[in-house]
Coordinates of C-alpha atoms in Angstrom, one line a residue:
Chain A
M1 CA 84.2 76.1 -124.6
L2 CA 80.8 75.5 -126.0
S3 CA 79.3 78.6 -124.4
R4 CA 81.6 81.0 -126.1
A5 CA 81.5 79.1 -129.4
A6 CA 77.7 79.5 -129.4
R7 CA 77.8 83.2 -128.9
P8 CA 80.5 84.7 -131.2
A9 CA 79.1 88.2 -130.9
L10 CA 79.1 88.1 -127.2
S11 CA 82.6 86.6 -127.0
A12 CA 84.0 89.3 -129.3
S13 CA 82.7 92.1 -127.2
N14 CA 83.8 90.4 -124.0
R15 CA 87.3 89.6 -125.2
A16 CA 88.9 92.5 -123.6
L17 CA 87.0 91.8 -120.4
T18 CA 87.5 88.1 -120.3
R19 CA 91.3 88.5 -120.5
I20 CA 91.2 90.0 -117.0
V21 CA 88.4 88.0 -115.3
V22 CA 88.2 84.8 -117.3
P23 CA 86.3 82.5 -114.9
N24 CA 83.7 85.2 -114.2
A25 CA 82.6 86.0 -117.7
A26 CA 82.6 82.4 -118.7
S27 CA 80.6 81.2 -115.7
Y28 CA 77.8 83.8 -116.4
A29 CA 77.2 82.2 -119.7
T30 CA 77.5 78.6 -118.5
L31 CA 75.2 79.3 -115.6
R32 CA 72.4 80.1 -118.0
E33 CA 73.2 77.0 -120.0
I34 CA 73.3 74.7 -117.1
E35 CA 69.9 76.1 -116.0
G36 CA 68.5 75.4 -119.5
R37 CA 69.8 71.9 -119.6
L38 CA 68.6 71.2 -116.1
K39 CA 65.1 72.3 -117.1
S40 CA 65.0 70.1 -120.2
I41 CA 66.3 67.0 -118.4
K42 CA 63.6 67.6 -115.8
N43 CA 61.0 67.7 -118.5
I44 CA 62.3 64.5 -120.0
E45 CA 62.2 62.8 -116.6
K46 CA 58.6 63.9 -116.2
I47 CA 57.7 62.3 -119.5
T48 CA 59.4 59.1 -118.9
K49 CA 57.9 58.9 -115.4
T50 CA 54.4 59.3 -116.8
M51 CA 55.0 56.7 -119.5
K52 CA 56.2 54.3 -116.8
I53 CA 53.1 54.8 -114.8
V54 CA 50.9 54.3 -117.9
A55 CA 52.8 51.1 -118.7
S56 CA 52.5 49.9 -115.1
T57 CA 48.7 50.2 -115.1
K58 CA 48.5 48.6 -118.5
L59 CA 50.8 45.8 -117.4
T60 CA 48.5 44.5 -114.7
R61 CA 45.7 44.3 -117.3
A62 CA 48.0 42.7 -119.8
Q63 CA 49.2 40.1 -117.3
R64 CA 45.7 39.1 -116.5
A65 CA 44.9 38.7 -120.1
M66 CA 48.1 36.7 -120.5
V67 CA 47.2 34.3 -117.7
D68 CA 43.8 33.8 -119.2
S69 CA 45.1 33.3 -122.7
R70 CA 47.6 30.7 -121.5
T71 CA 44.7 28.4 -120.7
Y72 CA 43.4 28.7 -124.3
G73 CA 46.8 28.1 -125.8
Q74 CA 48.0 25.3 -123.6
T75 CA 44.7 23.4 -123.7
S76 CA 44.7 23.4 -127.5
Q77 CA 48.4 22.5 -127.5
Q78 CA 47.7 19.6 -125.2
V79 CA 45.7 17.9 -127.8
F80 CA 48.6 17.8 -130.1
E81 CA 51.0 16.7 -127.4
E82 CA 48.8 13.8 -126.6
A83 CA 48.4 12.9 -130.2
Q84 CA 52.2 13.3 -130.6
T85 CA 51.8 15.4 -133.7
K86 CA 54.9 16.2 -135.6
A87 CA 55.4 18.6 -138.4
L88 CA 55.8 17.1 -141.9
E89 CA 59.3 17.6 -143.1
D90 CA 58.9 18.0 -146.8
K91 CA 56.7 21.1 -147.0
K92 CA 57.2 24.8 -146.4
T93 CA 56.9 26.4 -143.0
L94 CA 55.4 29.7 -142.2
L95 CA 56.8 31.8 -139.4
L96 CA 54.4 34.1 -137.8
I97 CA 56.0 36.8 -135.6
A98 CA 53.9 38.4 -132.9
S99 CA 55.5 41.8 -132.3
S100 CA 53.6 45.1 -132.0
D101 CA 53.4 48.6 -133.5
K102 CA 55.0 50.5 -130.7
G103 CA 58.6 51.0 -129.7
L104 CA 60.2 52.6 -126.6
C105 CA 60.3 49.3 -124.9
G106 CA 63.9 48.1 -124.9
G107 CA 65.1 45.2 -127.0
I108 CA 62.1 42.9 -127.2
H109 CA 61.3 43.5 -130.9
S110 CA 64.9 43.3 -132.0
G111 CA 65.3 40.2 -129.9
M112 CA 62.7 38.5 -132.0
T113 CA 64.2 39.9 -135.2
R114 CA 67.6 38.4 -134.2
A115 CA 65.9 35.0 -133.5
T116 CA 64.2 35.1 -136.9
R117 CA 67.5 35.9 -138.7
R118 CA 69.1 32.9 -137.0
M119 CA 66.3 30.7 -138.2
L120 CA 66.6 32.1 -141.7
E121 CA 70.3 31.3 -141.8
K122 CA 69.4 27.6 -141.2
D123 CA 66.5 27.5 -143.6
S124 CA 66.3 30.4 -146.1
S125 CA 63.1 29.2 -147.7
L126 CA 61.0 30.1 -144.6
D127 CA 58.0 32.3 -145.3
I128 CA 57.4 35.1 -142.9
A129 CA 54.2 36.7 -141.7
I130 CA 54.6 39.6 -139.3
I131 CA 52.1 41.1 -136.8
G132 CA 53.2 44.6 -135.8
E133 CA 55.1 47.4 -137.5
K134 CA 58.3 47.2 -135.5
C135 CA 59.5 43.7 -136.7
K136 CA 58.1 44.4 -140.1
A137 CA 60.4 47.5 -140.4
Q138 CA 63.4 45.5 -139.3
L139 CA 62.8 42.3 -141.3
G140 CA 61.2 44.0 -144.3
R141 CA 64.6 45.7 -144.9
S142 CA 66.8 42.7 -144.4
N143 CA 64.6 39.8 -145.8
P144 CA 61.9 41.3 -148.0
K145 CA 61.8 38.2 -150.3
N146 CA 60.6 36.0 -147.5
M147 CA 57.7 38.1 -146.4
V148 CA 54.2 37.1 -147.4
L149 CA 52.0 39.0 -145.0
S150 CA 52.1 41.8 -142.5
F151 CA 49.5 43.0 -140.1
A152 CA 49.3 46.4 -138.4
G153 CA 47.2 47.9 -135.7
V154 CA 48.1 45.7 -132.8
G155 CA 49.4 46.8 -129.5
K156 CA 47.1 49.7 -128.8
D157 CA 45.1 47.6 -126.3
V158 CA 45.0 44.1 -124.9
P159 CA 44.7 41.8 -127.9
T160 CA 41.2 40.3 -128.3
F161 CA 40.3 36.8 -129.5
A162 CA 38.6 38.5 -132.5
D163 CA 42.1 39.8 -133.5
A164 CA 43.5 36.3 -133.4
Q165 CA 40.6 34.9 -135.3
A166 CA 40.9 37.4 -138.1
I167 CA 44.6 36.8 -138.4
A168 CA 44.1 33.1 -138.4
D169 CA 41.5 33.4 -141.2
R170 CA 43.8 35.5 -143.3
I171 CA 46.6 33.0 -142.9
T172 CA 44.4 30.0 -143.8
Q173 CA 43.4 31.9 -146.9
L174 CA 47.0 32.1 -148.1
P175 CA 47.4 30.2 -151.4
Q176 CA 50.3 28.2 -150.3
D177 CA 49.8 25.1 -148.2
Y178 CA 52.1 25.1 -145.2
A179 CA 53.3 22.0 -143.4
S180 CA 53.3 23.8 -140.1
I181 CA 52.9 27.4 -138.9
K182 CA 55.5 28.4 -136.3
I183 CA 54.3 31.3 -134.1
M184 CA 57.1 33.3 -132.5
Y185 CA 56.4 35.4 -129.5
N186 CA 58.2 36.7 -126.4
K187 CA 57.7 34.3 -123.5
F188 CA 57.1 36.1 -120.2
I189 CA 59.6 34.6 -117.7
N190 CA 59.4 37.3 -115.1
A191 CA 59.1 41.1 -115.0
Q192 CA 62.8 41.5 -116.0
S193 CA 63.3 38.7 -118.6
Y194 CA 61.6 37.3 -121.6
E195 CA 62.8 35.3 -124.5
P196 CA 61.5 34.6 -128.0
V197 CA 60.0 31.1 -128.2
I198 CA 58.0 29.3 -130.8
V199 CA 54.7 27.4 -130.7
E200 CA 53.6 25.3 -133.6
A201 CA 50.3 25.0 -135.3
F202 CA 50.1 22.0 -137.6
S203 CA 48.5 21.4 -141.0
E204 CA 45.6 19.0 -141.4
E205 CA 47.8 16.3 -142.9
A206 CA 50.3 16.6 -140.1
I207 CA 47.5 16.2 -137.5
A208 CA 46.0 13.3 -139.4
A209 CA 49.4 11.6 -139.6
S210 CA 50.2 11.9 -135.9
E211 CA 50.6 8.7 -133.9
N212 CA 47.9 8.7 -131.3
F213 CA 45.4 10.6 -133.5
A214 CA 43.0 7.7 -133.6
A215 CA 42.4 8.0 -129.9
F216 CA 40.5 11.2 -130.3
E217 CA 38.0 9.9 -132.8
I218 CA 37.8 13.1 -134.9
D219 CA 35.9 13.0 -138.1
D220 CA 37.7 14.2 -141.2
E221 CA 35.1 16.8 -141.7
V222 CA 35.7 18.4 -138.4
L223 CA 39.5 18.3 -138.7
A224 CA 39.8 21.5 -140.7
N225 CA 37.8 23.3 -138.0
L226 CA 40.0 21.9 -135.3
R227 CA 43.0 23.1 -137.2
E228 CA 41.7 26.6 -137.7
Y229 CA 40.5 26.9 -134.2
A230 CA 43.9 25.7 -132.8
L231 CA 45.6 28.2 -135.0
A232 CA 43.5 31.0 -133.6
N233 CA 44.1 29.8 -130.1
S234 CA 47.8 29.7 -130.5
I235 CA 47.8 33.2 -132.1
Y236 CA 45.8 34.6 -129.3
W237 CA 48.1 33.1 -126.7
A238 CA 51.1 34.5 -128.5
L239 CA 49.6 37.9 -128.9
A240 CA 48.5 38.2 -125.3
E241 CA 51.9 37.0 -123.9
G242 CA 53.8 39.2 -126.3
H243 CA 51.7 42.2 -125.2
A244 CA 52.4 41.6 -121.5
C245 CA 56.1 41.3 -122.3
E246 CA 56.0 44.5 -124.2
Q247 CA 54.3 46.4 -121.4
S248 CA 56.7 45.1 -118.8
A249 CA 59.7 45.9 -121.0
R250 CA 58.4 49.4 -121.5
R251 CA 57.9 49.8 -117.8
N252 CA 61.5 48.7 -117.2
A253 CA 62.9 50.9 -120.0
M254 CA 61.1 53.9 -118.7
D255 CA 62.1 53.2 -115.2
N256 CA 65.8 53.1 -116.3
A257 CA 65.3 56.3 -118.3
S258 CA 63.8 58.1 -115.3
K259 CA 66.6 56.9 -113.1
N260 CA 69.3 58.1 -115.6
A261 CA 67.5 61.4 -115.8
G262 CA 67.5 61.6 -112.0
D263 CA 71.2 61.0 -111.9
M264 CA 71.8 63.7 -114.5
I265 CA 69.6 66.1 -112.6
S266 CA 71.5 65.7 -109.4
K267 CA 74.8 66.0 -111.2
F268 CA 73.8 69.2 -113.0
Q269 CA 72.2 70.6 -109.8
I270 CA 75.5 70.3 -108.0
L271 CA 77.4 71.8 -110.9
Y272 CA 74.8 74.6 -111.1
N273 CA 75.1 75.4 -107.4
R274 CA 78.9 75.3 -107.5
T275 CA 79.0 77.7 -110.5
R276 CA 76.6 80.0 -108.9
Q277 CA 78.6 80.0 -105.7
S278 CA 81.8 80.8 -107.6
V279 CA 80.1 83.6 -109.5
I280 CA 79.0 85.2 -106.2
T281 CA 82.4 84.7 -104.7
G282 CA 84.0 86.4 -107.7
E283 CA 81.6 89.3 -107.5
L284 CA 82.4 89.8 -103.8
V285 CA 86.0 89.7 -104.5
E286 CA 85.6 92.4 -107.1
I287 CA 83.5 94.6 -104.9
I288 CA 85.9 94.3 -102.0
T289 CA 89.0 95.0 -104.1
G290 CA 87.2 97.9 -105.6
A291 CA 86.3 99.3 -102.2
T292 CA 89.8 98.9 -100.8
A293 CA 91.3 100.4 -103.9
S294 CA 89.1 103.5 -103.7
A295 CA 89.6 103.7 -99.9
D296 CA 93.4 103.9 -100.5
M297 CA 93.1 106.8 -102.8
Chain B
M1 CA 28.7 19.3 -146.6
A2 CA 27.2 18.8 -143.2
F3 CA 27.7 22.4 -142.0
A4 CA 25.5 25.2 -143.3
W5 CA 28.0 27.9 -142.5
K6 CA 30.7 26.0 -144.5
A7 CA 28.4 26.1 -147.5
A8 CA 28.0 29.8 -147.0
G9 CA 31.8 30.1 -147.3
L10 CA 32.6 30.9 -143.7
T11 CA 35.6 29.6 -141.9
Y12 CA 35.2 28.0 -138.5
N13 CA 36.7 31.0 -136.9
R14 CA 34.3 33.4 -138.6
Y15 CA 31.5 31.2 -137.6
L16 CA 32.6 31.4 -134.0
A17 CA 33.1 35.1 -134.2
V18 CA 29.6 35.6 -135.5
A19 CA 28.1 33.3 -132.8
A20 CA 30.1 35.1 -130.1
R21 CA 28.9 38.5 -131.4
V22 CA 25.3 37.3 -131.1
V23 CA 25.8 36.2 -127.5
R24 CA 27.4 39.5 -126.7
R25 CA 24.6 41.5 -128.2
S26 CA 22.0 39.6 -126.3
L27 CA 23.5 40.5 -122.9
K28 CA 22.1 43.1 -120.6
E29 CA 23.0 46.7 -121.3
D30 CA 25.8 47.2 -118.7
K31 CA 27.4 43.8 -119.4
R32 CA 27.0 44.2 -123.1
L33 CA 29.1 47.4 -123.3
Q34 CA 31.9 45.7 -121.5
A35 CA 31.7 42.5 -123.5
E36 CA 31.5 44.2 -126.9
R37 CA 34.9 45.8 -126.3
R38 CA 36.3 42.3 -126.4
G39 CA 34.9 41.7 -129.8
E40 CA 36.5 44.7 -131.5
M41 CA 39.0 44.1 -134.2
D42 CA 40.7 46.9 -136.1
L43 CA 43.6 45.4 -137.9
R44 CA 45.1 46.2 -141.2
F45 CA 47.2 43.9 -143.3
A46 CA 49.4 44.1 -146.4
K47 CA 50.4 41.3 -148.8
W48 CA 54.1 41.1 -149.8
E49 CA 55.1 40.0 -153.2
N50 CA 58.6 39.7 -154.5
G51 CA 60.0 41.7 -151.6
K52 CA 57.5 44.6 -152.0
Q53 CA 54.9 45.5 -149.6
G54 CA 51.4 45.7 -151.1
E55 CA 48.6 48.1 -150.1
N56 CA 47.5 48.4 -146.5
K57 CA 43.9 47.1 -146.3
S58 CA 41.4 46.6 -143.6
L59 CA 41.6 43.0 -142.4
G60 CA 37.9 42.6 -141.5
E61 CA 36.7 43.8 -144.9
A62 CA 39.2 41.7 -146.8
N63 CA 38.2 38.6 -144.9
A64 CA 34.5 39.2 -145.5
S65 CA 34.9 39.7 -149.2
A66 CA 37.2 36.6 -149.5
M67 CA 34.5 34.6 -147.7
A68 CA 31.8 35.9 -150.1
D69 CA 34.0 34.7 -153.0
A70 CA 34.4 31.3 -151.4
A71 CA 30.6 31.1 -151.0
G72 CA 30.2 31.9 -154.7
Q73 CA 32.5 29.1 -155.6
E74 CA 30.8 26.7 -153.3
A75 CA 27.5 27.4 -155.0
K76 CA 29.0 26.6 -158.4

């Protein structure tokens, strides 16, 4: 038994005693231990509950930001849909992964890592840029050769458009010319489920080569601006949606953790009460036997 | 080049960010405080070369200095 193993000195002195009243001596020790564990589980439950509440309040803000950002992303994406832009085949692709710095939110980061690894199996020449520490830690270990950039400091608050713009600028300043930039983020399906999806931001040549491009009457000079702006828009969309997913995932994870802690608490409470009862019963039995024995004399 | 900001080495996004900052700063006091929070950016980035992570640098400063370089080249 754990209780006696943990207290060798106590068990040595009690050995003579325990041989006679085994359940009694043992239950005194376990009663303390059960009490201690009960306390620590209660503390953990308090922490997870608080984290859940924090995540819930952040979630509403994040969801509002996500709905707003969708308009940005989808409008800019619509241009390319209408123009029927396709990625050029022969050049390199950059994969930008929008994760975040913080964990404790279930499997959303590792879901994206898995999706990335699947893509790397198909095309091992992909270059990877990562926003957020979590995916960086996972992919930096398994595919360090493919990494070109990593960003940190996201996920503290709702992402701003300034964040997206700065990231877009840094990417356009990369020496290599990419045929298309694929942005991977967690798509928010509902509060329980999300899946990693990809939006594409195209290079200037790909935009210029698209079928219905002439209909837009865009000057060559402005094209570079359009491309940069579209990239920033897409990144902003991905960041905001990823952030909302993260908050909702954290809320769920913390909800589950509090529920499990609640289960454990009720289990331990019953065990504690039973043990306490049996200790009292044992003591009563001792007293009564003692009393009857001395009355006989 | 037709655009003055392009000659100054700015990217379109930087140009937009500067313009947005000007608008935010010219708002009334109460609205300005709220709006300026949307313009904050505090990211760090690191370059990776041959499977090694480089130094963590502030993204804003690096972008600014890169654009200053670009402006210098444009002038030449």
